[in-house]
Amino acid sequence: MSALALSVLLSLVSALGYAGGAIVQERVAVTSPDSAYLPLRRPGWWGALALNGLGGLLHVVALAYGPLSIVQPLGALTIVFALPLAALCVGRRAGATAWRGAVMATVGLAGLLSLVGSSEDHALDAAQRLAAAIVTGGAVVALMCASRAAHRHPAVRSVLLATAAGTAFGMSSVFTKSVTVGWDGDLDSSGTLFSLALIAVFSVAGVLLSQASYGGGGLTAPLATLTVVNPVLAAVVGILMFGETFRYGTTGTLLALGCGVLAAGGLIMLTTERMEETETPAPEPPPAVGAQITGAVLSSVPRQRVDGEDVRGPAHADGPLTEQGVEPGPGELFGPAADIVPGDADGPAPPGERAPAAPYAHRTIPHRRRPRVRS
C-alpha cells in the first residue's frame, strides 16, 4: 500500500472515531442532564474520550504519511459518517434537512481546506503567543456568556458552546504546531512551558464545552459546528500569523469565500432544524379527573321525559341528577317561598317531643312543564 493510500485510509478511520465519540457524548448528555460539563461517573463518557483520542492520533499519523491538502478535507467527513452511525447504533434517523445541511457543511469545509496553501512552518514568538491566548480566552468566555443568555433556546445555546469548543480546540492545535516546530529539546524554557500550559488549558476547555454542547442540541448541529470551526480557525491563524495564502490567487480566494458561505449555510440549516424540533408547542393538558367522571356519569344516564318534556338538567347544573331533576346545590336548599313544600308543623316542637324534619326544598327547572303530584 502506498503512503498516500495509507494516509487516506487512516483519515477515514479517524473520521469514524470522531463520529463515534460524538454519538456517545450526545447520548451521555441526554441521559445525564445534571452533569452537563463533566460526567465523570458515566463510563460512556470515558469511552467517548477514548474514541476522540484515537481519532486524533490517527489524524496525526495520517498527516505524517500524506499531504495536508488531502488529510485535512477528509476530516470533514465526520459529519457525514455520524448520521448513518446514529441511525444504526441508537436508532436516530436524520431528516432530509439534516442531510442537506451536513453535506453542505462537509463540502464547504473540504473545499475551503483544500484551497489553503502551505508555507514554511513557523513558530509563534512570545508576543504572538500572549496575544493569541488573550484573544482566544476572551472569545471563549464571551461565547459561554452568550450561551447562558440563550438558555431558553437549546439549539442556539448548543451551537454557541460548540463554537467555543471548536475555538479552544483550534488554538490548541495552533500552539501544538508552534511547539513542535520551535522545540529545540529544551523543556525548561519559559516559552515552551507557557505553550504547553496553554495547550492543556484549551484542550480541557474544548472537552468540557463540547460535552455541554450536546445537551439539548441534538447531534448534528453541535458536531458540524465543532468540525467546521476547529480547522477554519487554524487556517485563519495560519493566514494571519504564518503568512499562508489561498491557492490560485484571486480565483482561489473567491472560491474559498464561496466554500465558507456554503459551510455556513449548512450549519444554519442544521441549527434551524433543531430549533423547529425543540420549539414545537406542548400538547394541551387533559381535562381533570372529576370532569371526566362527571361527563361519563351524565352520558350514561338515560333521558327521562314527562309529558313530552326532557327533565334531565343541563350538564353544568350545580347539583347531581335525580329522578325529580337536578338536586339543589349547597346554596339552593332554601329557595323562594313558592318552591318550598311545608312540612307537618311550622312552629317549634313542644318540649320533650322530637322536632319535625326540616322542610324539603327542591329546585324547579325554569321553562319546564312538570305535573305537580300531591300525596
Short mmCIF file of C-alpha atoms in Angstrom, two decimals:
data_model
loop_
_atom_site.label_atom_id
_atom_site.label_comp_id
_atom_site.label_asym_id
_atom_site.label_seq_id
_atom_site.Cartn_x
_atom_site.Cartn_y
_atom_site.Cartn_z
CA MET A 1 0.00 0.00 0.00
CA SER A 2 1.33 3.39 -0.96
CA ALA A 3 1.84 6.17 1.55
CA LEU A 4 -0.97 8.24 0.00
CA ALA A 5 -3.47 5.37 0.21
CA LEU A 6 -2.44 4.70 3.81
CA SER A 7 -2.98 8.34 4.75
CA VAL A 8 -6.45 8.31 3.14
CA LEU A 9 -7.39 5.12 4.98
CA LEU A 10 -6.15 6.50 8.30
CA SER A 11 -8.08 9.73 7.70
CA LEU A 12 -11.31 7.82 7.09
CA VAL A 13 -10.86 5.72 10.23
CA SER A 14 -10.05 8.89 12.17
CA ALA A 15 -13.31 10.48 10.97
CA LEU A 16 -15.19 7.35 12.08
CA GLY A 17 -13.58 7.57 15.51
CA TYR A 18 -14.59 11.21 15.88
CA ALA A 19 -18.14 10.40 14.76
CA GLY A 20 -18.46 7.51 17.22
CA GLY A 21 -17.16 9.66 20.06
CA ALA A 22 -19.67 12.39 19.23
CA ILE A 23 -22.57 9.92 19.24
CA VAL A 24 -21.57 8.57 22.65
CA GLN A 25 -21.14 12.09 24.01
CA GLU A 26 -24.61 13.06 22.83
CA ARG A 27 -26.18 10.00 24.48
CA VAL A 28 -24.35 10.73 27.75
CA ALA A 29 -25.58 14.34 27.65
CA VAL A 30 -29.19 13.20 27.14
CA THR A 31 -29.13 10.61 29.93
CA SER A 32 -27.27 12.73 32.50
CA PRO A 33 -28.56 16.33 32.28
CA ASP A 34 -27.27 17.15 35.79
CA SER A 35 -23.64 16.69 34.68
CA ALA A 36 -23.51 18.87 31.61
CA TYR A 37 -19.77 19.56 31.55
CA LEU A 38 -18.03 16.76 33.42
CA PRO A 39 -19.95 13.45 33.78
CA LEU A 40 -17.09 11.61 35.42
CA ARG A 41 -19.31 8.84 36.76
CA ARG A 42 -20.50 7.78 33.32
CA PRO A 43 -18.34 5.07 31.68
CA GLY A 44 -19.70 6.10 28.29
CA TRP A 45 -18.08 9.50 28.61
CA TRP A 46 -14.67 7.91 29.14
CA GLY A 47 -15.34 5.74 26.11
CA ALA A 48 -16.13 8.87 24.09
CA LEU A 49 -12.83 10.41 25.20
CA ALA A 50 -11.02 7.26 24.10
CA LEU A 51 -12.68 7.36 20.66
CA ASN A 52 -11.83 11.04 20.22
CA GLY A 53 -8.26 10.39 21.31
CA LEU A 54 -7.98 7.54 18.81
CA GLY A 55 -9.33 9.79 16.07
CA GLY A 56 -6.81 12.49 16.90
CA LEU A 57 -3.90 10.02 16.98
CA LEU A 58 -4.84 8.53 13.61
CA HIS A 59 -5.18 12.03 12.17
CA VAL A 60 -1.65 12.90 13.25
CA VAL A 61 -0.30 9.65 11.76
CA ALA A 62 -2.18 10.34 8.53
CA LEU A 63 -0.51 13.75 8.33
CA ALA A 64 2.86 12.00 8.63
CA TYR A 65 2.14 9.84 5.55
CA GLY A 66 0.08 12.17 3.38
CA PRO A 67 -0.13 15.85 2.42
CA LEU A 68 -2.13 18.33 4.47
CA SER A 69 -4.28 19.26 1.46
CA ILE A 70 -5.76 15.73 1.40
CA VAL A 71 -5.81 14.73 5.05
CA GLN A 72 -7.49 17.88 6.37
CA PRO A 73 -10.51 17.84 3.98
CA LEU A 74 -11.10 14.14 4.68
CA GLY A 75 -11.52 15.00 8.35
CA ALA A 76 -14.69 16.90 7.42
CA LEU A 77 -16.37 13.56 6.64
CA THR A 78 -17.03 13.20 10.38
CA ILE A 79 -20.43 14.87 9.95
CA VAL A 80 -21.47 12.56 7.11
CA PHE A 81 -20.33 9.44 8.98
CA ALA A 82 -22.16 10.47 12.16
CA LEU A 83 -25.65 10.43 10.60
CA PRO A 84 -25.76 6.76 9.48
CA LEU A 85 -23.87 5.69 12.61
CA ALA A 86 -26.50 7.38 14.79
CA ALA A 87 -29.30 5.64 12.87
CA LEU A 88 -27.52 2.29 13.16
CA CYS A 89 -26.38 2.48 16.79
CA VAL A 90 -29.06 4.47 18.62
CA GLY A 91 -31.94 4.35 16.13
CA ARG A 92 -32.00 8.11 15.47
CA ARG A 93 -32.80 8.81 11.84
CA ALA A 94 -31.91 12.18 10.37
CA GLY A 95 -34.35 14.08 8.20
CA ALA A 96 -33.79 15.45 4.72
CA THR A 97 -32.91 18.89 6.09
CA ALA A 98 -30.22 17.43 8.34
CA TRP A 99 -28.69 15.50 5.45
CA ARG A 100 -28.64 18.56 3.20
CA GLY A 101 -27.09 20.70 5.93
CA ALA A 102 -24.47 18.05 6.74
CA VAL A 103 -23.49 17.62 3.10
CA MET A 104 -23.30 21.39 2.56
CA ALA A 105 -21.13 21.88 5.64
CA THR A 106 -18.84 18.99 4.66
CA VAL A 107 -18.39 20.09 1.05
CA GLY A 108 -17.82 23.70 2.06
CA LEU A 109 -15.26 22.78 4.70
CA ALA A 110 -13.43 20.34 2.43
CA GLY A 111 -13.24 22.90 -0.37
CA LEU A 112 -12.02 25.61 2.00
CA LEU A 113 -9.27 23.45 3.48
CA SER A 114 -8.14 22.22 0.07
CA LEU A 115 -7.68 25.81 -1.11
CA VAL A 116 -5.46 26.86 1.79
CA GLY A 117 -1.88 26.87 0.54
CA SER A 118 1.03 25.60 2.57
CA SER A 119 4.04 27.59 3.58
CA GLU A 120 7.11 27.07 5.66
CA ASP A 121 6.47 26.12 9.26
CA HIS A 122 6.76 28.97 11.70
CA ALA A 123 6.72 29.13 15.48
CA LEU A 124 4.88 31.82 17.41
CA ASP A 125 7.06 34.27 19.28
CA ALA A 126 6.30 35.43 22.81
CA ALA A 127 4.14 38.40 21.79
CA GLN A 128 2.10 36.32 19.34
CA ARG A 129 1.53 33.58 21.92
CA LEU A 130 0.31 36.09 24.51
CA ALA A 131 -1.95 37.88 22.03
CA ALA A 132 -3.41 34.62 20.73
CA ALA A 133 -4.05 33.35 24.27
CA ILE A 134 -5.80 36.58 25.36
CA VAL A 135 -7.97 36.85 22.24
CA THR A 136 -8.91 33.17 22.29
CA GLY A 137 -9.68 33.16 26.00
CA GLY A 138 -11.84 36.27 25.66
CA ALA A 139 -13.73 34.76 22.73
CA VAL A 140 -14.40 31.52 24.62
CA VAL A 141 -15.65 33.38 27.70
CA ALA A 142 -17.88 35.62 25.56
CA LEU A 143 -19.40 32.60 23.81
CA MET A 144 -20.05 30.91 27.16
CA CYS A 145 -21.82 34.03 28.47
CA ALA A 146 -23.88 34.22 25.29
CA SER A 147 -24.87 30.58 25.71
CA ARG A 148 -26.08 31.26 29.24
CA ALA A 149 -28.16 34.15 27.95
CA ALA A 150 -29.70 31.85 25.31
CA HIS A 151 -30.69 29.11 27.77
CA ARG A 152 -34.32 29.29 26.58
CA HIS A 153 -33.24 28.24 23.08
CA PRO A 154 -31.38 24.91 23.40
CA ALA A 155 -30.35 24.81 19.73
CA VAL A 156 -28.73 28.27 19.81
CA ARG A 157 -27.09 27.52 23.15
CA SER A 158 -25.70 24.28 21.74
CA VAL A 159 -24.20 25.99 18.68
CA LEU A 160 -22.61 28.72 20.81
CA LEU A 161 -21.00 26.16 23.10
CA ALA A 162 -19.83 24.12 20.12
CA THR A 163 -18.29 27.27 18.62
CA ALA A 164 -16.45 27.91 21.87
CA ALA A 165 -15.24 24.29 21.94
CA GLY A 166 -14.06 24.50 18.32
CA THR A 167 -12.24 27.74 19.10
CA ALA A 168 -10.45 26.15 22.05
CA PHE A 169 -9.51 23.04 20.07
CA GLY A 170 -8.33 25.14 17.12
CA MET A 171 -6.00 27.23 19.24
CA SER A 172 -4.74 24.10 20.96
CA SER A 173 -3.78 22.77 17.52
CA VAL A 174 -2.07 26.06 16.67
CA PHE A 175 0.03 26.01 19.85
CA THR A 176 0.83 22.33 19.32
CA LYS A 177 2.14 23.11 15.85
CA SER A 178 4.14 26.03 17.21
CA VAL A 179 5.73 23.87 19.92
CA THR A 180 6.65 21.05 17.51
CA VAL A 181 8.18 23.49 15.04
CA GLY A 182 10.14 25.61 17.51
CA TRP A 183 11.09 22.93 20.02
CA ASP A 184 14.84 22.51 20.42
CA GLY A 185 14.69 19.73 23.01
CA ASP A 186 14.70 22.07 25.98
CA LEU A 187 11.57 21.95 28.15
CA ASP A 188 12.92 24.43 30.69
CA SER A 189 12.46 27.49 28.52
CA SER A 190 9.62 29.80 29.57
CA GLY A 191 8.16 29.92 26.08
CA THR A 192 7.81 26.15 25.82
CA LEU A 193 6.28 25.77 29.27
CA PHE A 194 3.82 28.59 28.56
CA SER A 195 2.77 26.97 25.29
CA LEU A 196 2.35 23.57 26.94
CA ALA A 197 0.22 25.13 29.66
CA LEU A 198 -1.97 26.82 27.04
CA ILE A 199 -2.33 23.53 25.16
CA ALA A 200 -3.53 21.80 28.33
CA VAL A 201 -5.95 24.60 29.27
CA PHE A 202 -7.52 24.90 25.81
CA SER A 203 -7.73 21.13 25.37
CA VAL A 204 -9.56 20.65 28.67
CA ALA A 205 -11.85 23.59 27.91
CA GLY A 206 -12.63 22.12 24.50
CA VAL A 207 -13.53 18.74 26.01
CA LEU A 208 -15.83 20.25 28.63
CA LEU A 209 -17.54 22.66 26.22
CA SER A 210 -18.04 20.01 23.56
CA GLN A 211 -19.72 17.73 26.10
CA ALA A 212 -22.01 20.54 27.25
CA SER A 213 -22.91 21.45 23.64
CA TYR A 214 -24.72 18.13 23.14
CA GLY A 215 -27.17 18.82 25.98
CA GLY A 216 -30.48 19.67 24.30
CA GLY A 217 -28.88 20.44 20.96
CA GLY A 218 -29.01 17.04 19.30
CA LEU A 219 -26.09 15.53 17.43
CA THR A 220 -25.70 17.10 14.01
CA ALA A 221 -25.72 20.82 14.81
CA PRO A 222 -23.01 20.84 17.55
CA LEU A 223 -20.90 18.22 15.75
CA ALA A 224 -20.99 20.13 12.47
CA THR A 225 -20.17 23.41 14.23
CA LEU A 226 -17.25 21.86 16.10
CA THR A 227 -15.94 20.14 12.96
CA VAL A 228 -16.07 23.35 10.92
CA VAL A 229 -14.81 25.87 13.49
CA ASN A 230 -11.73 23.91 14.56
CA PRO A 231 -9.87 23.71 11.20
CA VAL A 232 -11.19 27.04 9.95
CA LEU A 233 -9.75 28.83 12.98
CA ALA A 234 -6.43 27.06 12.47
CA ALA A 235 -6.43 28.15 8.81
CA VAL A 236 -7.24 31.76 9.77
CA VAL A 237 -4.38 31.82 12.27
CA GLY A 238 -2.07 30.33 9.64
CA ILE A 239 -3.04 33.06 7.17
CA LEU A 240 -2.75 35.91 9.67
CA MET A 241 0.35 34.81 11.61
CA PHE A 242 2.20 32.30 9.44
CA GLY A 243 1.81 34.01 6.08
CA GLU A 244 -0.22 31.23 4.46
CA THR A 245 -2.35 32.16 1.44
CA PHE A 246 -5.06 30.62 -0.70
CA ARG A 247 -4.06 28.79 -3.83
CA TYR A 248 -4.71 30.11 -7.33
CA GLY A 249 -4.52 33.75 -6.32
CA THR A 250 -7.68 35.82 -6.56
CA THR A 251 -9.68 32.95 -8.04
CA GLY A 252 -8.76 30.69 -5.15
CA THR A 253 -9.70 33.41 -2.64
CA LEU A 254 -13.13 33.83 -4.22
CA LEU A 255 -13.65 30.07 -4.27
CA ALA A 256 -12.63 29.87 -0.61
CA LEU A 257 -15.17 32.56 0.28
CA GLY A 258 -17.85 30.63 -1.60
CA CYS A 259 -16.92 27.45 0.27
CA GLY A 260 -17.13 29.32 3.55
CA VAL A 261 -20.62 30.59 2.69
CA LEU A 262 -21.67 27.04 1.73
CA ALA A 263 -20.43 25.63 5.03
CA ALA A 264 -22.15 28.41 6.99
CA GLY A 265 -25.41 27.71 5.14
CA GLY A 266 -25.20 24.05 6.11
CA LEU A 267 -24.70 24.97 9.77
CA ILE A 268 -27.69 27.33 9.64
CA MET A 269 -29.86 24.57 8.17
CA LEU A 270 -28.84 22.16 10.92
CA THR A 271 -29.49 24.75 13.64
CA THR A 272 -32.87 25.73 12.17
CA GLU A 273 -34.00 22.12 12.01
CA ARG A 274 -33.06 21.58 15.64
CA MET A 275 -34.89 24.77 16.68
CA GLU A 276 -38.05 23.56 14.94
CA GLU A 277 -37.82 20.25 16.84
CA THR A 278 -37.31 21.85 20.25
CA GLU A 279 -39.89 24.63 19.89
CA THR A 280 -42.91 22.51 18.97
CA PRO A 281 -45.99 23.53 21.01
CA ALA A 282 -46.72 21.44 24.05
CA PRO A 283 -49.91 19.33 23.93
CA GLU A 284 -52.95 20.63 25.77
CA PRO A 285 -53.37 19.15 29.25
CA PRO A 286 -56.14 16.55 29.59
CA PRO A 287 -59.28 17.52 31.50
CA ALA A 288 -59.45 16.95 35.21
CA VAL A 289 -60.34 13.54 36.53
CA GLY A 290 -63.50 14.85 38.17
CA ALA A 291 -64.71 16.38 34.94
CA GLN A 292 -64.08 13.12 33.10
CA ILE A 293 -66.04 11.11 35.70
CA THR A 294 -68.92 13.59 35.73
CA GLY A 295 -69.14 13.58 31.95
CA ALA A 296 -69.09 9.78 31.86
CA VAL A 297 -71.87 9.53 34.50
CA LEU A 298 -74.09 12.09 32.81
CA SER A 299 -73.67 10.45 29.43
CA SER A 300 -74.68 7.09 30.88
CA VAL A 301 -77.97 8.36 32.45
CA PRO A 302 -80.97 7.84 30.12
CA ARG A 303 -83.01 10.86 29.14
CA GLN A 304 -86.32 10.96 31.07
CA ARG A 305 -89.40 12.65 29.70
CA VAL A 306 -92.55 13.73 31.47
CA ASP A 307 -95.47 14.92 29.33
CA GLY A 308 -93.16 15.10 26.33
CA GLU A 309 -90.57 17.26 28.07
CA ASP A 310 -86.99 16.35 28.95
CA VAL A 311 -86.44 16.72 32.69
CA ARG A 312 -82.76 15.96 32.81
CA GLY A 313 -80.90 19.08 33.85
CA PRO A 314 -78.00 20.57 31.91
CA ALA A 315 -74.52 19.14 32.39
CA HIS A 316 -73.39 22.32 34.11
CA ALA A 317 -76.05 22.28 36.83
CA ASP A 318 -74.93 22.80 40.40
CA GLY A 319 -76.23 19.52 41.84
CA PRO A 320 -76.29 15.90 40.69
CA LEU A 321 -79.04 14.44 38.60
CA THR A 322 -82.00 12.83 40.47
CA GLU A 323 -85.37 11.40 39.49
CA GLN A 324 -87.01 14.78 40.04
CA GLY A 325 -84.46 16.68 38.00
CA VAL A 326 -81.36 18.30 39.45
CA GLU A 327 -80.75 18.13 43.15
CA PRO A 328 -80.09 21.58 44.56
CA GLY A 329 -76.59 22.69 45.36
CA PRO A 330 -75.39 23.80 48.79
CA GLY A 331 -76.54 27.38 48.22
CA GLU A 332 -80.03 26.47 46.96
CA LEU A 333 -81.50 24.44 49.83
CA PHE A 334 -83.88 27.23 50.68
CA GLY A 335 -85.18 28.97 47.63
CA PRO A 336 -88.19 31.26 47.18
CA ALA A 337 -91.37 30.59 49.12
CA ALA A 338 -93.16 29.29 46.04
CA ASP A 339 -90.70 26.44 45.78
CA ILE A 340 -90.99 25.25 49.39
CA VAL A 341 -93.41 22.50 50.37
CA PRO A 342 -94.24 22.96 54.10
CA GLY A 343 -93.95 20.07 56.49
CA ASP A 344 -96.46 18.87 59.11
CA ALA A 345 -95.62 21.58 61.64
CA ASP A 346 -94.42 25.13 61.05
CA GLY A 347 -93.62 26.12 64.64
CA PRO A 348 -91.11 24.79 67.10
CA ALA A 349 -91.69 21.37 68.64
CA PRO A 350 -93.15 21.19 72.20
CA PRO A 351 -90.74 20.29 74.96
CA GLY A 352 -89.97 16.58 75.16
CA GLU A 353 -91.05 15.83 71.64
CA ARG A 354 -88.91 15.24 68.63
CA ALA A 355 -88.58 18.12 66.24
CA PRO A 356 -90.16 17.58 62.85
CA ALA A 357 -87.97 17.08 59.87
CA ALA A 358 -86.79 20.15 58.09
CA PRO A 359 -88.87 21.14 55.11
CA TYR A 360 -87.63 19.67 51.89
CA ALA A 361 -86.88 22.12 49.13
CA HIS A 362 -86.34 21.17 45.56
CA ARG A 363 -85.17 23.22 42.69
CA THR A 364 -87.60 23.93 39.94
CA ILE A 365 -86.28 23.89 36.42
CA PRO A 366 -87.20 27.11 34.62
CA HIS A 367 -89.21 26.86 31.44
CA ARG A 368 -90.07 23.24 32.19
CA ARG A 369 -93.63 21.97 32.48
CA ARG A 370 -93.97 19.37 35.20
CA PRO A 371 -97.12 17.91 36.73
CA ARG A 372 -97.48 18.62 40.44
CA VAL A 373 -98.06 15.41 42.40
CA ARG A 374 -99.73 15.76 45.75
CA SER A 375 -99.87 12.98 48.32
#
